[in-house]
PDB file of C-alpha atoms in Angstrom:
ATOM      1  CA  MET A   8     -45.840 -36.357 -22.675  1.00  0.00           C
ATOM      2  CA  THR A   9     -47.846 -33.339 -23.815  1.00  0.00           C
ATOM      3  CA  PRO A  10     -45.973 -30.140 -24.669  1.00  0.00           C
ATOM      4  CA  PHE A  11     -47.177 -26.980 -22.978  1.00  0.00           C
ATOM      5  CA  ILE A  12     -47.151 -23.630 -24.678  1.00  0.00           C
ATOM      6  CA  PHE A  13     -47.158 -20.520 -22.567  1.00  0.00           C
ATOM      7  CA  TRP A  14     -48.379 -17.237 -23.932  1.00  0.00           C
ATOM      8  CA  VAL A  15     -47.045 -14.203 -22.161  1.00  0.00           C
ATOM      9  CA  ASN A  16     -49.032 -11.078 -22.510  1.00  0.00           C
ATOM     10  CA  LEU A  17     -46.646  -8.139 -22.143  1.00  0.00           C
ATOM     11  CA  ALA A  18     -49.452  -5.910 -20.943  1.00  0.00           C
ATOM     12  CA  ASP A  19     -49.920  -8.142 -17.897  1.00  0.00           C
ATOM     13  CA  ALA A  20     -46.194  -8.294 -17.115  1.00  0.00           C
ATOM     14  CA  ALA A  21     -44.894  -6.365 -14.124  1.00  0.00           C
ATOM     15  CA  PRO A  22     -43.909  -2.799 -15.004  1.00  0.00           C
ATOM     16  CA  LEU A  23     -40.196  -2.031 -15.173  1.00  0.00           C
ATOM     17  CA  ARG A  24     -38.725  -0.061 -12.318  1.00  0.00           C
ATOM     18  CA  GLU A  25     -36.990   3.208 -12.904  1.00  0.00           C
ATOM     19  CA  ALA A  26     -33.237   3.028 -13.289  1.00  0.00           C
ATOM     20  CA  VAL A  27     -31.449   3.719 -10.036  1.00  0.00           C
ATOM     21  CA  GLU A  28     -28.402   5.930 -10.240  1.00  0.00           C
ATOM     22  CA  LEU A  29     -25.594   4.588  -8.075  1.00  0.00           C
ATOM     23  CA  PRO A  30     -23.215   6.944  -6.286  1.00  0.00           C
ATOM     24  CA  GLU A  31     -19.740   7.348  -7.723  1.00  0.00           C
ATOM     25  CA  GLU A  32     -17.255   4.784  -6.409  1.00  0.00           C
ATOM     26  CA  ARG A  33     -14.592   6.297  -4.190  1.00  0.00           C
ATOM     27  CA  VAL A  34     -11.349   4.608  -3.185  1.00  0.00           C
ATOM     28  CA  VAL A  35      -9.518   5.999  -0.162  1.00  0.00           C
ATOM     29  CA  SER A  36      -5.995   5.070   0.858  1.00  0.00           C
ATOM     30  CA  VAL A  37      -5.070   5.251   4.532  1.00  0.00           C
ATOM     31  CA  ALA A  38      -1.742   6.900   3.816  1.00  0.00           C
ATOM     32  CA  GLU A  39      -3.191   9.718   1.688  1.00  0.00           C
ATOM     33  CA  ASN A  40      -4.563  11.812   4.498  1.00  0.00           C
ATOM     34  CA  GLU A  41      -3.152  12.311   7.974  1.00  0.00           C
ATOM     35  CA  ASP A  42      -6.673  12.693   9.427  1.00  0.00           C
ATOM     36  CA  THR A  43      -7.480   9.120   8.408  1.00  0.00           C
ATOM     37  CA  LEU A  44      -4.192   7.967   9.939  1.00  0.00           C
ATOM     38  CA  LEU A  45      -5.575   9.007  13.317  1.00  0.00           C
ATOM     39  CA  LEU A  46      -8.502   6.643  12.757  1.00  0.00           C
ATOM     40  CA  SER A  47      -6.269   3.729  11.736  1.00  0.00           C
ATOM     41  CA  PRO A  48      -6.552   0.713  14.073  1.00  0.00           C
ATOM     42  CA  GLY A  49      -2.805   0.066  14.088  1.00  0.00           C
ATOM     43  CA  SER A  50       0.367   1.970  14.753  1.00  0.00           C
ATOM     44  CA  VAL A  51       1.270   4.279  11.865  1.00  0.00           C
ATOM     45  CA  THR A  52       4.405   6.374  11.451  1.00  0.00           C
ATOM     46  CA  VAL A  53       4.781   8.775   8.523  1.00  0.00           C
ATOM     47  CA  VAL A  54       8.315   9.970   7.763  1.00  0.00           C
ATOM     48  CA  ARG A  55       9.023  12.805   5.349  1.00  0.00           C
ATOM     49  CA  PRO A  56      12.711  13.249   4.508  1.00  0.00           C
ATOM     50  CA  GLN A  57      12.185  17.009   4.023  1.00  0.00           C
ATOM     51  CA  GLU A  58      11.430  17.306   7.740  1.00  0.00           C
ATOM     52  CA  MET A  59      14.799  15.750   8.636  1.00  0.00           C
ATOM     53  CA  ARG A  60      16.764  18.705   7.177  1.00  0.00           C
ATOM     54  CA  GLY A  61      19.340  16.617   5.302  1.00  0.00           C
ATOM     55  CA  GLU A  62      20.686  14.872   8.407  1.00  0.00           C
ATOM     56  CA  GLN A  63      20.475  11.438   6.778  1.00  0.00           C
ATOM     57  CA  LYS A  64      22.765  10.570   3.914  1.00  0.00           C
ATOM     58  CA  ASN A  65      20.842   7.494   2.772  1.00  0.00           C
ATOM     59  CA  LEU A  66      17.494   5.743   3.164  1.00  0.00           C
ATOM     60  CA  PRO A  67      18.648   3.164   5.767  1.00  0.00           C
ATOM     61  CA  GLU A  68      19.804   5.969   8.106  1.00  0.00           C
ATOM     62  CA  LEU A  69      16.409   7.635   7.743  1.00  0.00           C
ATOM     63  CA  LEU A  70      14.545   4.371   8.400  1.00  0.00           C
ATOM     64  CA  LYS A  71      16.507   3.685  11.596  1.00  0.00           C
ATOM     65  CA  GLN A  72      14.522   6.502  13.247  1.00  0.00           C
ATOM     66  CA  VAL A  73      11.176   4.719  12.741  1.00  0.00           C
ATOM     67  CA  PRO A  74       9.990   2.928  15.908  1.00  0.00           C
ATOM     68  CA  GLY A  75       9.394  -0.798  15.425  1.00  0.00           C
ATOM     69  CA  LEU A  76      11.389  -0.929  12.184  1.00  0.00           C
ATOM     70  CA  HIS A  77      14.569  -3.004  12.307  1.00  0.00           C
ATOM     71  CA  VAL A  78      17.119  -2.061   9.625  1.00  0.00           C
ATOM     72  CA  VAL A  79      19.829  -4.625   8.853  1.00  0.00           C
ATOM     73  CA  GLU A  80      22.891  -3.633   6.818  1.00  0.00           C
ATOM     74  CA  THR A  81      24.649  -6.821   5.773  1.00  0.00           C
ATOM     75  CA  LYS A  82      28.376  -6.596   5.053  1.00  0.00           C
ATOM     76  CA  GLY A  83      28.701  -3.131   6.553  1.00  0.00           C
ATOM     77  CA  ARG A  84      27.443   0.335   5.919  1.00  0.00           C
ATOM     78  CA  GLY A  85      26.124   1.097   2.433  1.00  0.00           C
ATOM     79  CA  ALA A  86      25.883  -2.573   1.503  1.00  0.00           C
ATOM     80  CA  TYR A  87      22.785  -4.734   0.998  1.00  0.00           C
ATOM     81  CA  THR A  88      20.175  -3.326   3.415  1.00  0.00           C
ATOM     82  CA  VAL A  89      16.759  -4.723   4.343  1.00  0.00           C
ATOM     83  CA  ALA A  90      14.117  -3.833   6.914  1.00  0.00           C
ATOM     84  CA  SER A  91      11.758  -5.883   9.048  1.00  0.00           C
ATOM     85  CA  ILE A  92       8.793  -4.725  11.091  1.00  0.00           C
ATOM     86  CA  ARG A  93       8.249  -6.077  14.612  1.00  0.00           C
ATOM     87  CA  GLY A  94       9.729  -9.507  14.043  1.00  0.00           C
ATOM     88  CA  SER A  95       8.638 -10.086  10.453  1.00  0.00           C
ATOM     89  CA  SER A  96      11.090 -11.127   7.787  1.00  0.00           C
ATOM     90  CA  ALA A  97      12.388  -8.615   5.246  1.00  0.00           C
ATOM     91  CA  ALA A  98      10.395 -10.442   2.554  1.00  0.00           C
ATOM     92  CA  GLN A  99       7.165  -9.657   4.438  1.00  0.00           C
ATOM     93  CA  VAL A 100       7.738  -5.887   4.293  1.00  0.00           C
ATOM     94  CA  ALA A 101       6.073  -4.483   1.171  1.00  0.00           C
ATOM     95  CA  VAL A 102       8.155  -1.814  -0.556  1.00  0.00           C
ATOM     96  CA  TYR A 103       6.433   0.378  -3.145  1.00  0.00           C
ATOM     97  CA  VAL A 104       8.176   2.816  -5.479  1.00  0.00           C
ATOM     98  CA  ASP A 105       5.769   5.092  -7.361  1.00  0.00           C
ATOM     99  CA  GLY A 106       2.934   2.717  -6.462  1.00  0.00           C
ATOM    100  CA  VAL A 107       4.693  -0.357  -7.880  1.00  0.00           C
ATOM    101  CA  LEU A 108       5.438  -3.286  -5.571  1.00  0.00           C
ATOM    102  CA  MET A 109       9.179  -3.979  -5.612  1.00  0.00           C
ATOM    103  CA  ASN A 110       9.087  -7.331  -3.716  1.00  0.00           C
ATOM    104  CA  LEU A 111       8.611  -9.474  -6.804  1.00  0.00           C
ATOM    105  CA  GLY A 112      10.406 -12.425  -8.323  1.00  0.00           C
ATOM    106  CA  SER A 113      13.137 -14.437  -6.692  1.00  0.00           C
ATOM    107  CA  GLU A 114      14.303 -11.485  -4.563  1.00  0.00           C
ATOM    108  CA  ALA A 115      11.488 -11.166  -2.048  1.00  0.00           C
ATOM    109  CA  ALA A 116      13.364  -8.562   0.021  1.00  0.00           C
ATOM    110  CA  VAL A 117      14.265  -5.160  -1.417  1.00  0.00           C
ATOM    111  CA  ASP A 118      17.748  -3.668  -1.081  1.00  0.00           C
ATOM    112  CA  LEU A 119      16.895  -0.317   0.504  1.00  0.00           C
ATOM    113  CA  SER A 120      20.393   1.067  -0.020  1.00  0.00           C
ATOM    114  CA  THR A 121      19.665   1.342  -3.760  1.00  0.00           C
ATOM    115  CA  ILE A 122      16.840   3.873  -3.246  1.00  0.00           C
ATOM    116  CA  PRO A 123      18.191   7.456  -3.102  1.00  0.00           C
ATOM    117  CA  VAL A 124      16.829   9.343  -0.079  1.00  0.00           C
ATOM    118  CA  GLU A 125      16.463  12.541  -2.116  1.00  0.00           C
ATOM    119  CA  ASN A 126      13.883  10.763  -4.311  1.00  0.00           C
ATOM    120  CA  VAL A 127      11.738   9.734  -1.328  1.00  0.00           C
ATOM    121  CA  GLU A 128       8.632  11.845  -0.746  1.00  0.00           C
ATOM    122  CA  ARG A 129       7.186   9.937   2.213  1.00  0.00           C
ATOM    123  CA  ILE A 130       7.566   6.649   4.052  1.00  0.00           C
TER     124      ILE A 130
END
């Protein structure tokens, strides 16, 4: 077998293209802007506790007003409370507090009665 040696002349190489500047990446959340909620393919309900004028004493009472959301208070009022959406289990409903997913670990469902309604900005 005969070894081949290739000589590359840099002058004959293809010229480099100019660097292309890419546009800045932009991430948009559906829930940030109500205009984009109108364009959402599904049913979206935004609840702001401030608009309810203090009628609800806790978060489960506020959530009972949302269409399609089923709130279950086990062992009576003020006890362990979970929510399901249109037939899903409570573990399938993602609950975020300050952008952090609360459905982690062995407890897949979140006890909604532990979240103070006065600390809720929007649902």
